[in-house]
mmCIF file of C-alpha atoms and ligand atoms in Angstrom:
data_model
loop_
_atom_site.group_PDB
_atom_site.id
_atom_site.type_symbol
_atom_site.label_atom_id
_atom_site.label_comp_id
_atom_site.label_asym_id
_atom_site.label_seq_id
_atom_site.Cartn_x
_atom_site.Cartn_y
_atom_site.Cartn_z
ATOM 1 C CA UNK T 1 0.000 0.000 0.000
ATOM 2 C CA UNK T 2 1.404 3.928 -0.615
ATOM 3 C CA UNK T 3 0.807 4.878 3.080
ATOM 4 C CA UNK T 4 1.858 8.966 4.040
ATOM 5 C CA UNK T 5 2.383 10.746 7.123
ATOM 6 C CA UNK T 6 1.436 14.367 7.410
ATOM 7 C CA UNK T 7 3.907 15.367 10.261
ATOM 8 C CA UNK T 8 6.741 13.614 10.797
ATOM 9 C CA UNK T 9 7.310 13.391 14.549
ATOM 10 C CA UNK T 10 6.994 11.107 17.688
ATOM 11 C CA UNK T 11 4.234 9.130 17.085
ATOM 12 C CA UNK T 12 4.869 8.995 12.539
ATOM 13 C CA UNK T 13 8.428 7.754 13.154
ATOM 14 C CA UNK T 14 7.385 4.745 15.704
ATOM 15 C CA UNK T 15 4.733 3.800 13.068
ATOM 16 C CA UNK T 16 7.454 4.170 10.143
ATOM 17 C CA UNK T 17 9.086 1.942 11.835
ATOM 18 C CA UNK T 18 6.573 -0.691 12.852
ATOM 19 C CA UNK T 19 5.848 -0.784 8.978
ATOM 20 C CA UNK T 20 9.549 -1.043 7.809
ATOM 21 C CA UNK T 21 10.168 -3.615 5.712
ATOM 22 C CA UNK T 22 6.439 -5.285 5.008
ATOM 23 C CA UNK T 23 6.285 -3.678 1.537
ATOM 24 C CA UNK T 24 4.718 -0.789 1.757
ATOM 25 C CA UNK T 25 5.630 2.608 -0.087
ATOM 26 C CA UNK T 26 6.029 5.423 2.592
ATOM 27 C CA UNK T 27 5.945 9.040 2.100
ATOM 28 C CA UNK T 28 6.396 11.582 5.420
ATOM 29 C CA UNK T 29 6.331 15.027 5.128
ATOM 30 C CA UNK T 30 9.255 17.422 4.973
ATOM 31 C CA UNK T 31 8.266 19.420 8.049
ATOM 32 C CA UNK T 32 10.635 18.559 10.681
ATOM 33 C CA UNK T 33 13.298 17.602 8.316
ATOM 34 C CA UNK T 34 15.690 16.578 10.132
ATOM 35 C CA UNK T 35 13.480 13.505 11.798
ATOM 36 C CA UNK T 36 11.803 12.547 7.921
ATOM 37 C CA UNK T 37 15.886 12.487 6.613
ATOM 38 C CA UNK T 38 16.623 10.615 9.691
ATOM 39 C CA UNK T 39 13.671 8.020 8.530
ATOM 40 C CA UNK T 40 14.413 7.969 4.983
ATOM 41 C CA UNK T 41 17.945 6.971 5.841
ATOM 42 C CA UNK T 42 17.063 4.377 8.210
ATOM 43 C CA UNK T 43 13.720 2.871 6.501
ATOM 44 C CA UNK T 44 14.628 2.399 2.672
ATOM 45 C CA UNK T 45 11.014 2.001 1.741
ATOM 46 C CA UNK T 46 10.313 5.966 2.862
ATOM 47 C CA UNK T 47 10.136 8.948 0.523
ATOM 48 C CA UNK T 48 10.151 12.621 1.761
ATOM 49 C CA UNK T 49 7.843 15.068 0.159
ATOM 50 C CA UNK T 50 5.913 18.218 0.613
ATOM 51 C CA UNK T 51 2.030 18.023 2.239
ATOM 52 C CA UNK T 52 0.482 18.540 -0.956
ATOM 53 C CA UNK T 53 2.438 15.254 -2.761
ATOM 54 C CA UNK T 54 2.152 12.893 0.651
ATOM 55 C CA UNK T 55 -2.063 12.982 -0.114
ATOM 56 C CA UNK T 56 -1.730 13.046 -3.945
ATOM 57 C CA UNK T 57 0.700 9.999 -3.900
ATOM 58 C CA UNK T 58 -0.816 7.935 -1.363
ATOM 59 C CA UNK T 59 -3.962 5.084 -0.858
ATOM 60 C CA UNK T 60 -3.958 6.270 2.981
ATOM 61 C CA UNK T 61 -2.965 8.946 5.360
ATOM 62 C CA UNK T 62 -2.321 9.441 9.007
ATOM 63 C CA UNK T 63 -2.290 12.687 10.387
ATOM 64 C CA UNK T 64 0.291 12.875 13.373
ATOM 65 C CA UNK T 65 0.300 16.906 13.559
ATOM 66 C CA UNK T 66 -0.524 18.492 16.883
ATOM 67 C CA UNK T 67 -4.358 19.616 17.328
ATOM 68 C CA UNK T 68 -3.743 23.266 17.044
ATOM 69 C CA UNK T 69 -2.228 23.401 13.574
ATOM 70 C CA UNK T 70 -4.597 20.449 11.849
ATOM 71 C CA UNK T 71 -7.290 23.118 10.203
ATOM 72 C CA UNK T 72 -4.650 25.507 8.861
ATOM 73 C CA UNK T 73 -2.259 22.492 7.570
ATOM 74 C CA UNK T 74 -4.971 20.318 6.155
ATOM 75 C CA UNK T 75 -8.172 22.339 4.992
ATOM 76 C CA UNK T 76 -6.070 23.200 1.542
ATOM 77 C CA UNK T 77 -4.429 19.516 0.763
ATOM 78 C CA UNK T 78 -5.861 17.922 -1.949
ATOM 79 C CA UNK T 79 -7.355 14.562 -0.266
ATOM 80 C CA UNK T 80 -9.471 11.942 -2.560
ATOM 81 C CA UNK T 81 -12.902 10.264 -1.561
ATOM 82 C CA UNK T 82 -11.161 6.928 -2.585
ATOM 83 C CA UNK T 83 -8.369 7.827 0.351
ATOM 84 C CA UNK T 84 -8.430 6.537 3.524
ATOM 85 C CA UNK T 85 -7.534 8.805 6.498
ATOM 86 C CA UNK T 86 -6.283 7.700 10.222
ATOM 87 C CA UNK T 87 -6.164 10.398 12.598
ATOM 88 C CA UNK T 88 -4.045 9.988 16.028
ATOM 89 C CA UNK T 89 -4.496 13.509 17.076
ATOM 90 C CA UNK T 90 -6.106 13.770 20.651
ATOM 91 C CA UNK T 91 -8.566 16.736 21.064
ATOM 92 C CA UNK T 92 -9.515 17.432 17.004
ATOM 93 C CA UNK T 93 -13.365 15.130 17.101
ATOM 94 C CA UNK T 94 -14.330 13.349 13.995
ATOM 95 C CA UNK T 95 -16.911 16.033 12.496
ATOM 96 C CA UNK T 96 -14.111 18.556 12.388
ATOM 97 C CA UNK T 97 -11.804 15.940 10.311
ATOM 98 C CA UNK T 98 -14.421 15.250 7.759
ATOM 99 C CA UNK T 99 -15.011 18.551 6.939
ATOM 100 C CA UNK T 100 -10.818 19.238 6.635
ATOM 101 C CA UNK T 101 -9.972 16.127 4.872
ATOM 102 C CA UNK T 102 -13.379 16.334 2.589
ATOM 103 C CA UNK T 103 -13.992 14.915 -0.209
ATOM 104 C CA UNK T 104 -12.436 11.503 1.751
ATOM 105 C CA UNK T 105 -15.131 10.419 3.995
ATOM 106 C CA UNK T 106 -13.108 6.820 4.869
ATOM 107 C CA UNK T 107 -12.023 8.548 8.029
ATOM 108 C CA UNK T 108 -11.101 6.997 11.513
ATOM 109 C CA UNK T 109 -9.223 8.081 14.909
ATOM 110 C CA UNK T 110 -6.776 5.335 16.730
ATOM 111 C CA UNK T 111 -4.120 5.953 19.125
ATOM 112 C CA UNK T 112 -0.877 4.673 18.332
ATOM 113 C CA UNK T 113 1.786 4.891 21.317
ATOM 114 C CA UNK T 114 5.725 4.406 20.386
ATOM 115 C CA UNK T 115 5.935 0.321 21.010
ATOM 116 C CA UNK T 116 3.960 0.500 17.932
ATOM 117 C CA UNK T 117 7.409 0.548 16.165
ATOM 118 C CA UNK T 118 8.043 -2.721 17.759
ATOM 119 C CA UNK T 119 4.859 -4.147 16.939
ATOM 120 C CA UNK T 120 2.333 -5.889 19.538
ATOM 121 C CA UNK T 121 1.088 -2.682 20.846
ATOM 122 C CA UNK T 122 -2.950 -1.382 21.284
ATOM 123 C CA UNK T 123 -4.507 0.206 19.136
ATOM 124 C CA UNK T 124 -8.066 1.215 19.972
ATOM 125 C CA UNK T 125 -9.694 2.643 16.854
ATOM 126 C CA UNK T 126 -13.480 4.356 16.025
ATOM 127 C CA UNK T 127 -15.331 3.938 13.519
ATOM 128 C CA UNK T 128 -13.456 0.133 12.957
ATOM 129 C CA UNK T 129 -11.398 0.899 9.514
ATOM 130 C CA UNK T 130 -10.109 -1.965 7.037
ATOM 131 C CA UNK T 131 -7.392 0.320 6.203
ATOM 132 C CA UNK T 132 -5.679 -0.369 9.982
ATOM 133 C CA UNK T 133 -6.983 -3.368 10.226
ATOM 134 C CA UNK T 134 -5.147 -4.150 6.708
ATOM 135 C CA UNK T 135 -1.748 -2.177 7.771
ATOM 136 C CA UNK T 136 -1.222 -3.270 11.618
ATOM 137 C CA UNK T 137 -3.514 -5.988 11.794
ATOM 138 C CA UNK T 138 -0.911 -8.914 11.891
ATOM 139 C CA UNK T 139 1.725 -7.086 14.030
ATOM 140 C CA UNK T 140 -0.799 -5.225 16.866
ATOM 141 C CA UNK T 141 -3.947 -5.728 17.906
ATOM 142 C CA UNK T 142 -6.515 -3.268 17.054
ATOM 143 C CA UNK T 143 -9.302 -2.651 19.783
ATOM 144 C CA UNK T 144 -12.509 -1.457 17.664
ATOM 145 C CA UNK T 145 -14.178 0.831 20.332
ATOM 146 C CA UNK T 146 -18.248 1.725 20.149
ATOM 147 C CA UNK T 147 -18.096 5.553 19.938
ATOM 148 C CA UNK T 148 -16.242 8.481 19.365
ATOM 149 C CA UNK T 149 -17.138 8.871 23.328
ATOM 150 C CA UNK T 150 -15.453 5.553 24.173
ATOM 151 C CA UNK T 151 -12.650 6.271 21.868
ATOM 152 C CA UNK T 152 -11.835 9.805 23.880
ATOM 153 C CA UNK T 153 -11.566 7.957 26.760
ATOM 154 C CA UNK T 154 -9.342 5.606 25.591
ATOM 155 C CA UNK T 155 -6.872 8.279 25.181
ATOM 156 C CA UNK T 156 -7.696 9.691 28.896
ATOM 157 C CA UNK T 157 -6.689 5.371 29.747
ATOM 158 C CA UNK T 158 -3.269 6.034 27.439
ATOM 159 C CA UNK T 159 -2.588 9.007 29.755
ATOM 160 C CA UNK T 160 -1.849 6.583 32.454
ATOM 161 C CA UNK T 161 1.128 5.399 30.614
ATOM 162 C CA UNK T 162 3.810 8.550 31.536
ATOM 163 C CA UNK T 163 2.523 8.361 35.347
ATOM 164 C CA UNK T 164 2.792 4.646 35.928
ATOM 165 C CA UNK T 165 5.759 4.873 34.348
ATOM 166 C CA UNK T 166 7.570 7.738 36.475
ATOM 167 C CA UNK T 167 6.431 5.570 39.422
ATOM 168 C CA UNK T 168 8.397 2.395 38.032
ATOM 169 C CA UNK T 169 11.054 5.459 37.593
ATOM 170 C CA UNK T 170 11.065 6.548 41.242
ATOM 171 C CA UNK T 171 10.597 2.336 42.258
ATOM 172 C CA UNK T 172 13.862 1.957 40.121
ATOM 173 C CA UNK T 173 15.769 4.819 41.786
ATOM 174 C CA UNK T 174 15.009 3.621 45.480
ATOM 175 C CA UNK T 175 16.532 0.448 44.453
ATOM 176 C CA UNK T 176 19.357 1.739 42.509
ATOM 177 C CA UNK T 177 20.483 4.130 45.711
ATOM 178 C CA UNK T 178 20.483 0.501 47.744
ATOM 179 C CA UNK T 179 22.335 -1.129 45.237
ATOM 180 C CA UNK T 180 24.536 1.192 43.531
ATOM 181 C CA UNK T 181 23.420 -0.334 40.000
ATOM 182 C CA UNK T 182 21.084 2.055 38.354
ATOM 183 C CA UNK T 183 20.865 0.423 34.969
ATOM 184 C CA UNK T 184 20.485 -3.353 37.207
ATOM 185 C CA UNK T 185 17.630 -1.527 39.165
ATOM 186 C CA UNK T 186 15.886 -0.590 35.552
ATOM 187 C CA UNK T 187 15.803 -3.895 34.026
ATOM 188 C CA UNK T 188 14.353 -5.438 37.095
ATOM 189 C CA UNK T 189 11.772 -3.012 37.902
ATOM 190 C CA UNK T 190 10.937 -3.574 34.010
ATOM 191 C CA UNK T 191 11.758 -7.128 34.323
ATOM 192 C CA UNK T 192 8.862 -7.466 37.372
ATOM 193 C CA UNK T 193 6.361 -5.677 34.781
ATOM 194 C CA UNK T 194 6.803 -7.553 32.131
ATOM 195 C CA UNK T 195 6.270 -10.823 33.759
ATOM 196 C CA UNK T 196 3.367 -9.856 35.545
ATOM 197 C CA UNK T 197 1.859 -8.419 32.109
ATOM 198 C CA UNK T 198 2.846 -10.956 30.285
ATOM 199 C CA UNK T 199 1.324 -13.614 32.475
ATOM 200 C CA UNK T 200 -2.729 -11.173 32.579
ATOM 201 C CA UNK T 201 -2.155 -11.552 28.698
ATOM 202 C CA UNK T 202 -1.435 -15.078 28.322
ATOM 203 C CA UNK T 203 -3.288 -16.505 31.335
ATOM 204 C CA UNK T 204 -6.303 -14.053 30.824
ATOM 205 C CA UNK T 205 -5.891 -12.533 34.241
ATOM 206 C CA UNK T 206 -6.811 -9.722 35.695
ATOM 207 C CA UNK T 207 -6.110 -7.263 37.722
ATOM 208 C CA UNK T 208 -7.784 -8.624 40.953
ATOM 209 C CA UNK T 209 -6.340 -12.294 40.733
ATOM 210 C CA UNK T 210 -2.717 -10.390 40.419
ATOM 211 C CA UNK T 211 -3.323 -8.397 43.233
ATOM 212 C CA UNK T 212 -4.830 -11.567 45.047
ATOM 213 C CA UNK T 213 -1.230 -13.191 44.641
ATOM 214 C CA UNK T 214 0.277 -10.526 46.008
ATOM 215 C CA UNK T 215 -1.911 -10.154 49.087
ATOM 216 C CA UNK T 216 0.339 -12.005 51.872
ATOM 217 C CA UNK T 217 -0.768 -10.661 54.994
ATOM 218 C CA UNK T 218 1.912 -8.613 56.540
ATOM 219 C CA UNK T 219 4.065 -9.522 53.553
ATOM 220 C CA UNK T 220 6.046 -6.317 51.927
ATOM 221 C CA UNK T 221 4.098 -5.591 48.756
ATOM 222 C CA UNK T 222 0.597 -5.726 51.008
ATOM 223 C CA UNK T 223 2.592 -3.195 53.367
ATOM 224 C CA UNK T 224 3.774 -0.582 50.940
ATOM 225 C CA UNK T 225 -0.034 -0.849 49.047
ATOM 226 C CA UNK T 226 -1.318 0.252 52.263
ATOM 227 C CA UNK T 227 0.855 2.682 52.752
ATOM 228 C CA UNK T 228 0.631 4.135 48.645
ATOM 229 C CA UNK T 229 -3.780 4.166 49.293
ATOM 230 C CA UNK T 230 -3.113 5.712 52.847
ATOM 231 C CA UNK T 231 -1.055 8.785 51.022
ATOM 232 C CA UNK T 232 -3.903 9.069 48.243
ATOM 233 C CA UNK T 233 -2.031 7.600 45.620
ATOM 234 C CA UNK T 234 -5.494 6.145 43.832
ATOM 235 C CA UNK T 235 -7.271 9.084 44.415
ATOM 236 C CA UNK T 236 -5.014 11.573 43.065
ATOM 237 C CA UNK T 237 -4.715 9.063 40.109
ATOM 238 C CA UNK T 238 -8.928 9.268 39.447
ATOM 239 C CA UNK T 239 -8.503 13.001 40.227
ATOM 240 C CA UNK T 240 -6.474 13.437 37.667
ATOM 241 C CA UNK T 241 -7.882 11.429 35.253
ATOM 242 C CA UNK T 242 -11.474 13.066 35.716
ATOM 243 C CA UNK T 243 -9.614 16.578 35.301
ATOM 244 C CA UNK T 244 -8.775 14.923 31.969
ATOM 245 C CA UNK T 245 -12.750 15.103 31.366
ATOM 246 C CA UNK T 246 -13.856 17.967 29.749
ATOM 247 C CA UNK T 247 -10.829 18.381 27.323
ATOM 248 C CA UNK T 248 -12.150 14.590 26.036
ATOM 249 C CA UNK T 249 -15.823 15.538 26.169
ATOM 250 C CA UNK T 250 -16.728 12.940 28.927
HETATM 251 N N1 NAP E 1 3.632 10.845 21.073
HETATM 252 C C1 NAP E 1 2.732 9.918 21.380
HETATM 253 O O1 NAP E 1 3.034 8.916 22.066
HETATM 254 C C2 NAP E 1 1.313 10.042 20.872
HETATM 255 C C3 NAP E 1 0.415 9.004 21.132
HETATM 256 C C4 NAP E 1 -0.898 9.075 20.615
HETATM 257 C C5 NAP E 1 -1.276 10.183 19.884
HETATM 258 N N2 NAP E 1 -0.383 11.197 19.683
HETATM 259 C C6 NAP E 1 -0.841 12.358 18.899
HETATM 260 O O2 NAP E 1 0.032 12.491 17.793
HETATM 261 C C7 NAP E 1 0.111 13.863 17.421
HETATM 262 C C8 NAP E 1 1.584 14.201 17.243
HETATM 263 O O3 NAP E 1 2.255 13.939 18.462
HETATM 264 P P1 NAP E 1 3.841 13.761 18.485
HETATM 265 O O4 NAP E 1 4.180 13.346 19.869
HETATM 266 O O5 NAP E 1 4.302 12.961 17.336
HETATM 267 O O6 NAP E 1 4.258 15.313 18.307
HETATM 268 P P2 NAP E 1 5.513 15.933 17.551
HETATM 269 O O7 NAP E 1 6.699 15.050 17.731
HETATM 270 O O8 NAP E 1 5.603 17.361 17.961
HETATM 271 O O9 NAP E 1 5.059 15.839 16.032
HETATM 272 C C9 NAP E 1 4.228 16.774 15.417
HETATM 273 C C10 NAP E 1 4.805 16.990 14.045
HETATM 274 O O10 NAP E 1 3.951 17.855 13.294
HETATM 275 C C11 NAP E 1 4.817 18.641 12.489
HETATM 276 N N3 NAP E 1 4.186 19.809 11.903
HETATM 277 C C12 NAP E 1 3.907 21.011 12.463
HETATM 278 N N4 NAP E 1 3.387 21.832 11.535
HETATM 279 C C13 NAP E 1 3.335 21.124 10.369
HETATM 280 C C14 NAP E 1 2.944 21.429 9.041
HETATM 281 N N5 NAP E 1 2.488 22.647 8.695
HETATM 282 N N6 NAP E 1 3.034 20.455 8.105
HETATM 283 C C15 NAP E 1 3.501 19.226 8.402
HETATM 284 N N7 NAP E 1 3.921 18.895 9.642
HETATM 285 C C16 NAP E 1 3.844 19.840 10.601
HETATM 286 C C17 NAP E 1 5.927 19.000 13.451
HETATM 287 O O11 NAP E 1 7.047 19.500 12.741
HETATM 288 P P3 NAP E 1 8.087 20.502 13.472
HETATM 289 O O12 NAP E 1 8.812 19.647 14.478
HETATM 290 O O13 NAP E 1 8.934 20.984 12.360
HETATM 291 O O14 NAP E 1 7.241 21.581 14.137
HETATM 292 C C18 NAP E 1 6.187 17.650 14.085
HETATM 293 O O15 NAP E 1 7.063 16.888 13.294
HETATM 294 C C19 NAP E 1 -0.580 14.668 18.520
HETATM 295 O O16 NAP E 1 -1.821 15.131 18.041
HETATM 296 C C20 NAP E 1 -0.774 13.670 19.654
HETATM 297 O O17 NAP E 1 -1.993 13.901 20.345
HETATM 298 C C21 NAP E 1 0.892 11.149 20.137
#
């Protein structure tokens, strides 16, 4: 498939490179042109070109701009009704992407983090689109969601990701200053995650059974979970979350 990328950042260069080197023709755009040279050097499949020539040459988009700029950068580009259009941008709602990307009406919103480039990542998507489905569908696993509502607050659930990760961070560090191994205290932290992830996903556990495991009465892990929902730690996580609310119309 010719696949472009209008904005060539974060997210378009971890999905570049989850689609290295499965045949597809890739065009990013110039802007930022330092990162689309970087690509085009690293992924030999991937073309640089202007806005204009990343729609005109291409069977499907993905917009990867930042909200404020997607009117002004794609209300004049010249998209087709036989295109198909992704959008990962949080906080631009489908109505207002139909009426930039018109006359392509094939449009849908997912939410892409950077393991995509790895493959075996999420990808909740609305409305359900072939066009993922066909591009990701063997490598991740794409979560059709029920509305544009659910789908909003899927990307209020991806906002967990940078605070559960500074607390594996700050987890790490404690151990580290025991152990005088930083990089040691990293790959265990991430080490203990992975298991326990791995084993919901291939078991089909969840959350409670995990925690049930872990439970030993007077046993460390039950002491320092006391001590975390003593401090507040779950309500200032649903606190901020809900404060999340109104910028994803929930
Ligand atoms: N990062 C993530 O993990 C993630 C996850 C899910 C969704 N998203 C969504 O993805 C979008 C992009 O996020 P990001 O983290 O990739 O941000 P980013 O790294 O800042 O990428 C945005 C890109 O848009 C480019 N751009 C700005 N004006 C442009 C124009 N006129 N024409 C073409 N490109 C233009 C920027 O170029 P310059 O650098 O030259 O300004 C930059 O390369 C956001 O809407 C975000 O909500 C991100």
């Amino acid at each position: 498939m010719r696949v472009g990328f209008i904005g060539t950042g974060e997210i378009a260069a971890a999905m570049v490179r989850g689609l290295a080197g499965r045949g597809h023709e890739i065009i990013v755009s110039v802007r930022n042109a330092e990162k689309a040279a970087h690509l085009a050097h690293e992924v030999p499949e991937v073309h640089v070109a202007d806005n204009a020539d990343v729609v005109a040459g291409t069977d499907m988009v993905f917009l990867c701009l930042m909200a404020d700029v997607a009117q002004s950068v794609l209300s004049d580009l010249p998209f087709r009704a036989d295109q198909s259009v992704i959008s990962v941008m949080a906080d631009v709602a489908l109505a207002d992407l139909r009426s930039y990307c018109a006359p392509a009406a094939d449009i849908a919103v997912t939410i892409p983090l950077s393991a995509i480039a790895m493959g075996g990542s999420m990808l909740p998507v609305f409305p359900a689109s072939a066009a993922l489905e066909q591009l990701f569908g063997d490598s991740d696993t794409i979560l059709p969601v029920a509305s544009e509502k659910a789908l909003n607050a899927h990307f209020g659930g991806s906002a967990l990701s940078a605070p559960l990760i500074a607390m594996m961070q700050t987890g790490s560090k404690w151990l580290a200053e025991q152990t005088g191994d930083p990089k040691g205290a990293e790959t265990y932290v991430a080490g203990v995650f992975a298991a326990f992830l791995r084993e919901m996903i291939e078991t089909g556990a969840d959350f409670d059974t995990l925690l049930k495991g872990l439970a030993t009465e007077g046993g460390l892990n039950a002491s320092l979970k006391s001590h975390m929902a003593h401090a507040g730690a779950h309500e200032a996580l649903t606190e901020g979350l809900d404060a999340l609310k109104s910028r994803l119309g929930l």
